[in-house]
Structure formats: C-alpha cells, structure tokens
Short mmCIF file of C-alpha atoms and ligand atoms in Angstrom, two decimals:
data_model
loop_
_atom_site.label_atom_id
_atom_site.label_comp_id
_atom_site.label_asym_id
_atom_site.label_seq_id
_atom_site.Cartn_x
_atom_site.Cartn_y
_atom_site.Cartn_z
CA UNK B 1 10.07 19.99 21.12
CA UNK B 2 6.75 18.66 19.38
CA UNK B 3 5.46 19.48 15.80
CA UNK B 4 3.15 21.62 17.31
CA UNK B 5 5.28 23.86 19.29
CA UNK B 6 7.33 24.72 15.95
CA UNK B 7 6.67 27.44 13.91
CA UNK B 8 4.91 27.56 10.58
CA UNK B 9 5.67 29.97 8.17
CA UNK B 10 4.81 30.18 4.50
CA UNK B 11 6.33 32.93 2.50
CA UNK B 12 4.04 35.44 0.49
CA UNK B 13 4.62 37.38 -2.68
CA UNK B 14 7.03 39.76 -1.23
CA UNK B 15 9.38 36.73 0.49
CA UNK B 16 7.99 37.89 4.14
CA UNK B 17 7.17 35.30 6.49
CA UNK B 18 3.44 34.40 7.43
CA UNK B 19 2.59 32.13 10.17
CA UNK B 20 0.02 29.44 8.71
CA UNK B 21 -0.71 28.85 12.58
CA UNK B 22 -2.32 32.56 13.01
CA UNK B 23 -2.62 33.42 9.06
CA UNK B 24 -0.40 36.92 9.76
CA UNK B 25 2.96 38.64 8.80
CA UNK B 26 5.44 38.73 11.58
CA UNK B 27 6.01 42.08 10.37
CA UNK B 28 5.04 44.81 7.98
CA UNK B 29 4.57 44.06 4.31
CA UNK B 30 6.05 47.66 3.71
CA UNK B 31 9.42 48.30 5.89
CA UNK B 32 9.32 45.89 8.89
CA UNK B 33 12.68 47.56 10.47
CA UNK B 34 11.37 50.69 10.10
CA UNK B 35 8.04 49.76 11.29
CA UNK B 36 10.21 48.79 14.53
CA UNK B 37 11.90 51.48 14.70
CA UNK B 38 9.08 53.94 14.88
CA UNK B 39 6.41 51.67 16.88
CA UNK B 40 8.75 49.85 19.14
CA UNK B 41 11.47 52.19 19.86
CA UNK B 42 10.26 55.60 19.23
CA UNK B 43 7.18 54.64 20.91
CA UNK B 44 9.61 53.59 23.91
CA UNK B 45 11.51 56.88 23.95
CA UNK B 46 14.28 54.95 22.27
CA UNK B 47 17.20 55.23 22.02
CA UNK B 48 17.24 58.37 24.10
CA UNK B 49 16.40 56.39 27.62
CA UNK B 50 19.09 53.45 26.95
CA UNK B 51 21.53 53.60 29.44
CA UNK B 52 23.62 51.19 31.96
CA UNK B 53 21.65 47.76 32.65
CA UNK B 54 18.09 49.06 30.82
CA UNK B 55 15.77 46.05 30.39
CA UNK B 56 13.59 45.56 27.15
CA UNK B 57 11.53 43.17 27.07
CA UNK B 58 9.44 41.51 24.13
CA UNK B 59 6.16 39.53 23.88
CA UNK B 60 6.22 37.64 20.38
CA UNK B 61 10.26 36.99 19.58
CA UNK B 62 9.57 35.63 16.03
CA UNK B 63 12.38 36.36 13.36
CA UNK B 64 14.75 38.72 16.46
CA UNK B 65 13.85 41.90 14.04
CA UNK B 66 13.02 44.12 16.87
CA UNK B 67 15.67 42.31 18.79
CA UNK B 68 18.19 43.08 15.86
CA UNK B 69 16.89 46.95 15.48
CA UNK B 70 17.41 47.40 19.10
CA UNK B 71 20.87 46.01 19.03
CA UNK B 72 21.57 48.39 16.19
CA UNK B 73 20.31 51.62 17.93
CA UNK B 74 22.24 50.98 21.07
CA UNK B 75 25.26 50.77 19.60
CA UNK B 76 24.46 53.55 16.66
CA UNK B 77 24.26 56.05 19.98
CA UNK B 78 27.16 54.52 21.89
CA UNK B 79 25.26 54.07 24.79
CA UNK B 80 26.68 52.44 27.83
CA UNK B 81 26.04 48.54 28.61
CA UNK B 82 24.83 46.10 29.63
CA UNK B 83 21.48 46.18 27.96
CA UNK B 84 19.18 43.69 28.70
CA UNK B 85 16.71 41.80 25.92
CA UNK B 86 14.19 39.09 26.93
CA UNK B 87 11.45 37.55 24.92
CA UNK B 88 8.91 35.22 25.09
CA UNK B 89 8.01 33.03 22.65
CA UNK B 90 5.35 30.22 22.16
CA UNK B 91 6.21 28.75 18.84
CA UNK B 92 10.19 29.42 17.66
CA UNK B 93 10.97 29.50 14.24
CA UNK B 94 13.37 27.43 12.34
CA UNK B 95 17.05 29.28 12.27
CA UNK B 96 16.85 29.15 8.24
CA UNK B 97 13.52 30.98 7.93
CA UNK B 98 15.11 33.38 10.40
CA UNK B 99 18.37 34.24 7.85
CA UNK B 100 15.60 33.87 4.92
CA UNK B 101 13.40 36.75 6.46
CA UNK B 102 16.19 38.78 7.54
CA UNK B 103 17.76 38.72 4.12
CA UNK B 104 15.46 41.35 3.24
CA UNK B 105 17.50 43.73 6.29
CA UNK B 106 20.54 43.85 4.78
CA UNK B 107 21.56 46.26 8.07
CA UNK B 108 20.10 43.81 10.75
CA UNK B 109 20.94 40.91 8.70
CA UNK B 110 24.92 42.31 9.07
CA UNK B 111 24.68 41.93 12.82
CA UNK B 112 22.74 39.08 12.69
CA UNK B 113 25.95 36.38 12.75
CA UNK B 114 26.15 35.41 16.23
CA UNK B 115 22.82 35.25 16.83
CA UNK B 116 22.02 33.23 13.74
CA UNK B 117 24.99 31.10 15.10
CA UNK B 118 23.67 30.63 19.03
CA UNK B 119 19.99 29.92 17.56
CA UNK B 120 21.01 27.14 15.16
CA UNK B 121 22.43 25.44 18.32
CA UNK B 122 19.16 25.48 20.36
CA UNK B 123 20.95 28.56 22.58
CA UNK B 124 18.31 30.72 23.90
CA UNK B 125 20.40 32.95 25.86
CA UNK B 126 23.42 34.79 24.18
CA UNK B 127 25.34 37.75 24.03
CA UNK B 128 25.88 40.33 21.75
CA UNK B 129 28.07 42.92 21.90
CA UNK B 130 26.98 44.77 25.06
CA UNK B 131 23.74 43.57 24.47
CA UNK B 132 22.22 40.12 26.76
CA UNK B 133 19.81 38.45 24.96
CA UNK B 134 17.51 35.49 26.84
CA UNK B 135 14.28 34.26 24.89
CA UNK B 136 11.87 32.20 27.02
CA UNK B 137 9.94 29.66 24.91
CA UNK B 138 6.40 28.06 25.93
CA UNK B 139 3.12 30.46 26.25
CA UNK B 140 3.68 33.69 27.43
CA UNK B 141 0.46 33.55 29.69
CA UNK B 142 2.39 30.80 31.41
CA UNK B 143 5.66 31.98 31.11
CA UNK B 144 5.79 35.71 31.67
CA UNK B 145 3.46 35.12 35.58
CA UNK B 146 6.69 32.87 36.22
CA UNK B 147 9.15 35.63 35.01
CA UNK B 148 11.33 36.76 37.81
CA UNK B 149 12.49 40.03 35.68
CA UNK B 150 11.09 43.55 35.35
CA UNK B 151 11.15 45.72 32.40
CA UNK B 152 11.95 49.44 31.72
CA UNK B 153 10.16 48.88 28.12
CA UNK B 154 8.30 46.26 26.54
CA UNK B 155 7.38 45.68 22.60
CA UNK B 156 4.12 44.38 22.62
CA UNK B 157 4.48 42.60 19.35
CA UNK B 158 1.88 39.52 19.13
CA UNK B 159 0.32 38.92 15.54
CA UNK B 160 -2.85 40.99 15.10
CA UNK B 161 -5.21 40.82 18.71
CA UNK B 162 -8.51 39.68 16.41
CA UNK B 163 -6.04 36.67 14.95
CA UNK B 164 -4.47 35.97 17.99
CA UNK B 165 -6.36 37.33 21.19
CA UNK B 166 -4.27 34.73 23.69
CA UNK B 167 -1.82 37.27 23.25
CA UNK B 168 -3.40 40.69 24.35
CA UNK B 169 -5.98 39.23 27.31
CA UNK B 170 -6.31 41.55 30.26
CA UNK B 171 -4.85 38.55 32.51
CA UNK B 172 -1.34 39.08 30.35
CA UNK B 173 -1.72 42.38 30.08
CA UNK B 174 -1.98 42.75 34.17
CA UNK B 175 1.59 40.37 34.24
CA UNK B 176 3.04 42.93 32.11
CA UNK B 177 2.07 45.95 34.33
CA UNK B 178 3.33 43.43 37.22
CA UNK B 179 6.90 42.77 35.31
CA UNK B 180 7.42 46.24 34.65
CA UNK B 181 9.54 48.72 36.84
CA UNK B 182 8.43 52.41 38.09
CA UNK B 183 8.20 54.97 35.47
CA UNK B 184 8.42 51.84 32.91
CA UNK B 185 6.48 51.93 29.60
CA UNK B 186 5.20 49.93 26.87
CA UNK B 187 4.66 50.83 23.23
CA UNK B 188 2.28 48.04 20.64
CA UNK B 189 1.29 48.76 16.91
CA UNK B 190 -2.50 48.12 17.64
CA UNK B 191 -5.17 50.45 19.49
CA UNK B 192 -7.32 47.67 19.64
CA UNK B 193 -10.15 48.95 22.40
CA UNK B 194 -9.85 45.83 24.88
CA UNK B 195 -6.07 45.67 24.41
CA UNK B 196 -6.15 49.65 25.62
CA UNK B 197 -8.39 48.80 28.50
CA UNK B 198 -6.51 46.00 29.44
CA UNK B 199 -3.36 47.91 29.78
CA UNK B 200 -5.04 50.82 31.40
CA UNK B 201 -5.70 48.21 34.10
CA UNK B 202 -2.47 47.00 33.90
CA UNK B 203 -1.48 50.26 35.55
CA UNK B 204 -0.64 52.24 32.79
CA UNK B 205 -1.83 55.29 31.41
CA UNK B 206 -2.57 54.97 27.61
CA UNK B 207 -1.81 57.41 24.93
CA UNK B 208 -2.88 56.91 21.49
CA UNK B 209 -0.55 58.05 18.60
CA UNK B 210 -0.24 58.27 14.43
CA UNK B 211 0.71 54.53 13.76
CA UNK B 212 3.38 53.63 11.06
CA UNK B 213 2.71 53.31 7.43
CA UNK B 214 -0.78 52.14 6.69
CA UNK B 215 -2.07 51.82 10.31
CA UNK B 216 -4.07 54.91 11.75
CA UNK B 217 -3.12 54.46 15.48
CA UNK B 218 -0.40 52.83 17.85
CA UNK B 219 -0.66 52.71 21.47
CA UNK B 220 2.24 53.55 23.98
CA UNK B 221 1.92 54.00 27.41
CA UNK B 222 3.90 55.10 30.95
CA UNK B 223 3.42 53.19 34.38
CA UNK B 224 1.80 54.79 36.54
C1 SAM M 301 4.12 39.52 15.01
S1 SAM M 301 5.07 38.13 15.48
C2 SAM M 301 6.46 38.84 16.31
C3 SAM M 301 7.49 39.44 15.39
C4 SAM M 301 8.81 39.66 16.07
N1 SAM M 301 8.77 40.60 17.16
C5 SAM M 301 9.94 39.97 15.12
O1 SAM M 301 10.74 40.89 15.40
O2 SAM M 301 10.06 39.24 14.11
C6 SAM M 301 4.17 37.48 16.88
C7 SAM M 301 4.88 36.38 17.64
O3 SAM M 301 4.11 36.03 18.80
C8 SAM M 301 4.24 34.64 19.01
N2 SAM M 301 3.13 34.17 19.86
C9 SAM M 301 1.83 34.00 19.52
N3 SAM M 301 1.11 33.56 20.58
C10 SAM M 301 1.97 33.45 21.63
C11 SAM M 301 1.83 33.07 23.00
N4 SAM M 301 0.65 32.70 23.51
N5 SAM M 301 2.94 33.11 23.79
C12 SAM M 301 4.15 33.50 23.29
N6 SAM M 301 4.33 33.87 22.00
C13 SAM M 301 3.27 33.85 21.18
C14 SAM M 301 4.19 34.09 17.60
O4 SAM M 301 4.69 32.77 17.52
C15 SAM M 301 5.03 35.12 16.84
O5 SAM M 301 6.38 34.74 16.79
#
C-alpha cells in the first residue's frame, strides 16, 4: 500500500482521532459508542431485527467502533448467528491508532483482542464470535458497484458530507439502494438535503429523526 492510501490521524484535546486527510473526528467528541448505538443501530431497528445470517454493512470502517458496538449488541441479546459485517474502506488506519482510540471504550476495547490481533497482520476478513467480519479497502465508489453482497442494514458513516462529499454522491448512494435486500434499511447521522435526495432515489423512503447529542437530525430510511 502507498503513503497515500494510509490513514492520517492526529489526536485532539480529548485523545480522539482526527483524520488530517478530511480535517474530521471519526466519531463523536461526546460518547462515540453511544453515538453508535443510537444512530447506527437504533436507527437500524437494532438489535431487535438480528437474527440467523443478517448482513450489516458499513461505508467508512475507520477505528471498527460501530463494528465493535454491533458485535457487542448481538451477543448482549443472544441472538442467533452467523451475522454478517462488511465495510469499505478507502484509507485504513494503522492497528496502534486503532487500540489508542478504542482505549477510550473500555467495553468495545474488551472485545476488541482478536480483531486488534487479525488487523495487525494485514487480515481483512476475520471472525468473531458468531460474528464474520470482511472489510474491503480501496474507494467505496469503486468498490461497493463491484460488491457481490446485499445488505439488510447499512451504517452510513463517512466523515461529514460538506468535508467529504465523495462519500454521500447520488451515484454511491444508488449502489447502496442496489446492494441492499427487500425491506432493507439504512440509518446515517447527517440530514444533509442532497444526501436525503440521493437516497430517496436510491429507492428508499427517508424519515428524518432527533439526532444524537448535539446534532438536530439523523436520517434512517426503509427500501422500498
Ligand atoms: C467517520 S469515519 C468512520 C468511523 C467508523 N465507522 C468507526 O466506527 O470508527 C469515515 C471513514 O470513511 C472513510 N472514507 C472516506 N472516503 C472514503 C471513500 N471514498 N471510500 C471508502 N472509505 C472512505 C475514511 O477513511 C474514514 O475511515
């Protein structure tokens, strides 16, 4: 892998990770796992839809956070496996900033061993527990068109769409709506106009909801 491929991530005030490249958080300066929690899988119907060979998948892997607090609500509910995590990812971070950031999780951090262990290695694709993890590296706007999977719910979890608009374009947006399976849905942190249009075309229909902390609205949607 080049340089330029590689993450870079300076460390602000409160020890969580900003990417130089894009000049945003990878997650909330407040709570990031309960950010998650409450944008990604409440906004998913999560953990109450979980059940034998579900699909999540992720646009923006970063630190594994949301990977991590979706590991830890499957198995807090004893839902049945296999549950299936994939994530794309342009620019992978380095496995130490990874244990650095998620040293402020102490509970994803706990069940972070294996992963930490399979990522040092180069391994994109690992298990854990029940729970198949596969994170596809390069651009997503390549990457997810090439994607042979479908999802039953995606985190839409790019830095902010003004900072990094690659990541929210209506041509992605449609290759999500194409990757995800009937009566699939989606759930992002912004309500960014364009990014609601773009999934509207997708073939979803949008619902705007309170967002977490500091952040008026959230977006979730159902496919149509
Ligand atoms: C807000 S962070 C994701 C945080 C992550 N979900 C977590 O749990 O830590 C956004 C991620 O999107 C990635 N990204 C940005 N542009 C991308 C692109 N064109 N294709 C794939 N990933 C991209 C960034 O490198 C970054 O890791």
């Amino acid at each position: 892998m080049t340089g330029d491929q590689r993450a870079e991530v300076a460390w602000n005030a409160q020890n969580v990770p900003v990417s130089t490249r894009f000049d945003d958080p990878y997650f909330s300066l407040e709570n990031g796992l309960a950010e998650t929690r409450c944008t990604f899988l409440a906004g998913n119907d999560l953990p109450a839809r979980f059940g034998p060979g579900f699909r999540v998948a992720e646009l923006g892997f970063g630190t594994g956070l949301n990977m991590l607090a979706t590991l830890l609500a499957f198995e807090a509910v004893g839902a049945a496996g296999p549950l299936h995590y994939t994530s794309f990812e342009a620019y992978p971070m380095a496995a130490g900033d990874i244990a650095r950031a998620l040293g402020a999780f102490p509970e994803a951090e706990a069940v972070a061993g294996a992963y930490l262990d399979a990522w040092a290695k180069g391994k994109r694709r690992f298990l854990l527990g029940e729970m198949h993890v596969e994170v596809i590296e390069g651009d997503a706007r390549g990457a997810l068109p090439r994607w042979d999977g479908l999802a039953d719910a995606w985190f839409l979890d790019g830095f902010s769409p003004a900072k990094n608009p690659e990541l929210w374009g209506p041509d992605l947006l449609a290759a999500v709506g194409d990757h995800t399976a009937p009566g699939g849905t989606f759930a992002t942190y912004t309500a960014a106009g364009f990014v609601r249009r773009g999934l509207e075309a997708a073939g979803f229909t949008v619902t705007r909801r309170a967002g977490f902390g500091r952040k008026r609205h959230m977006s979730t949607g159902i496919k149509r």
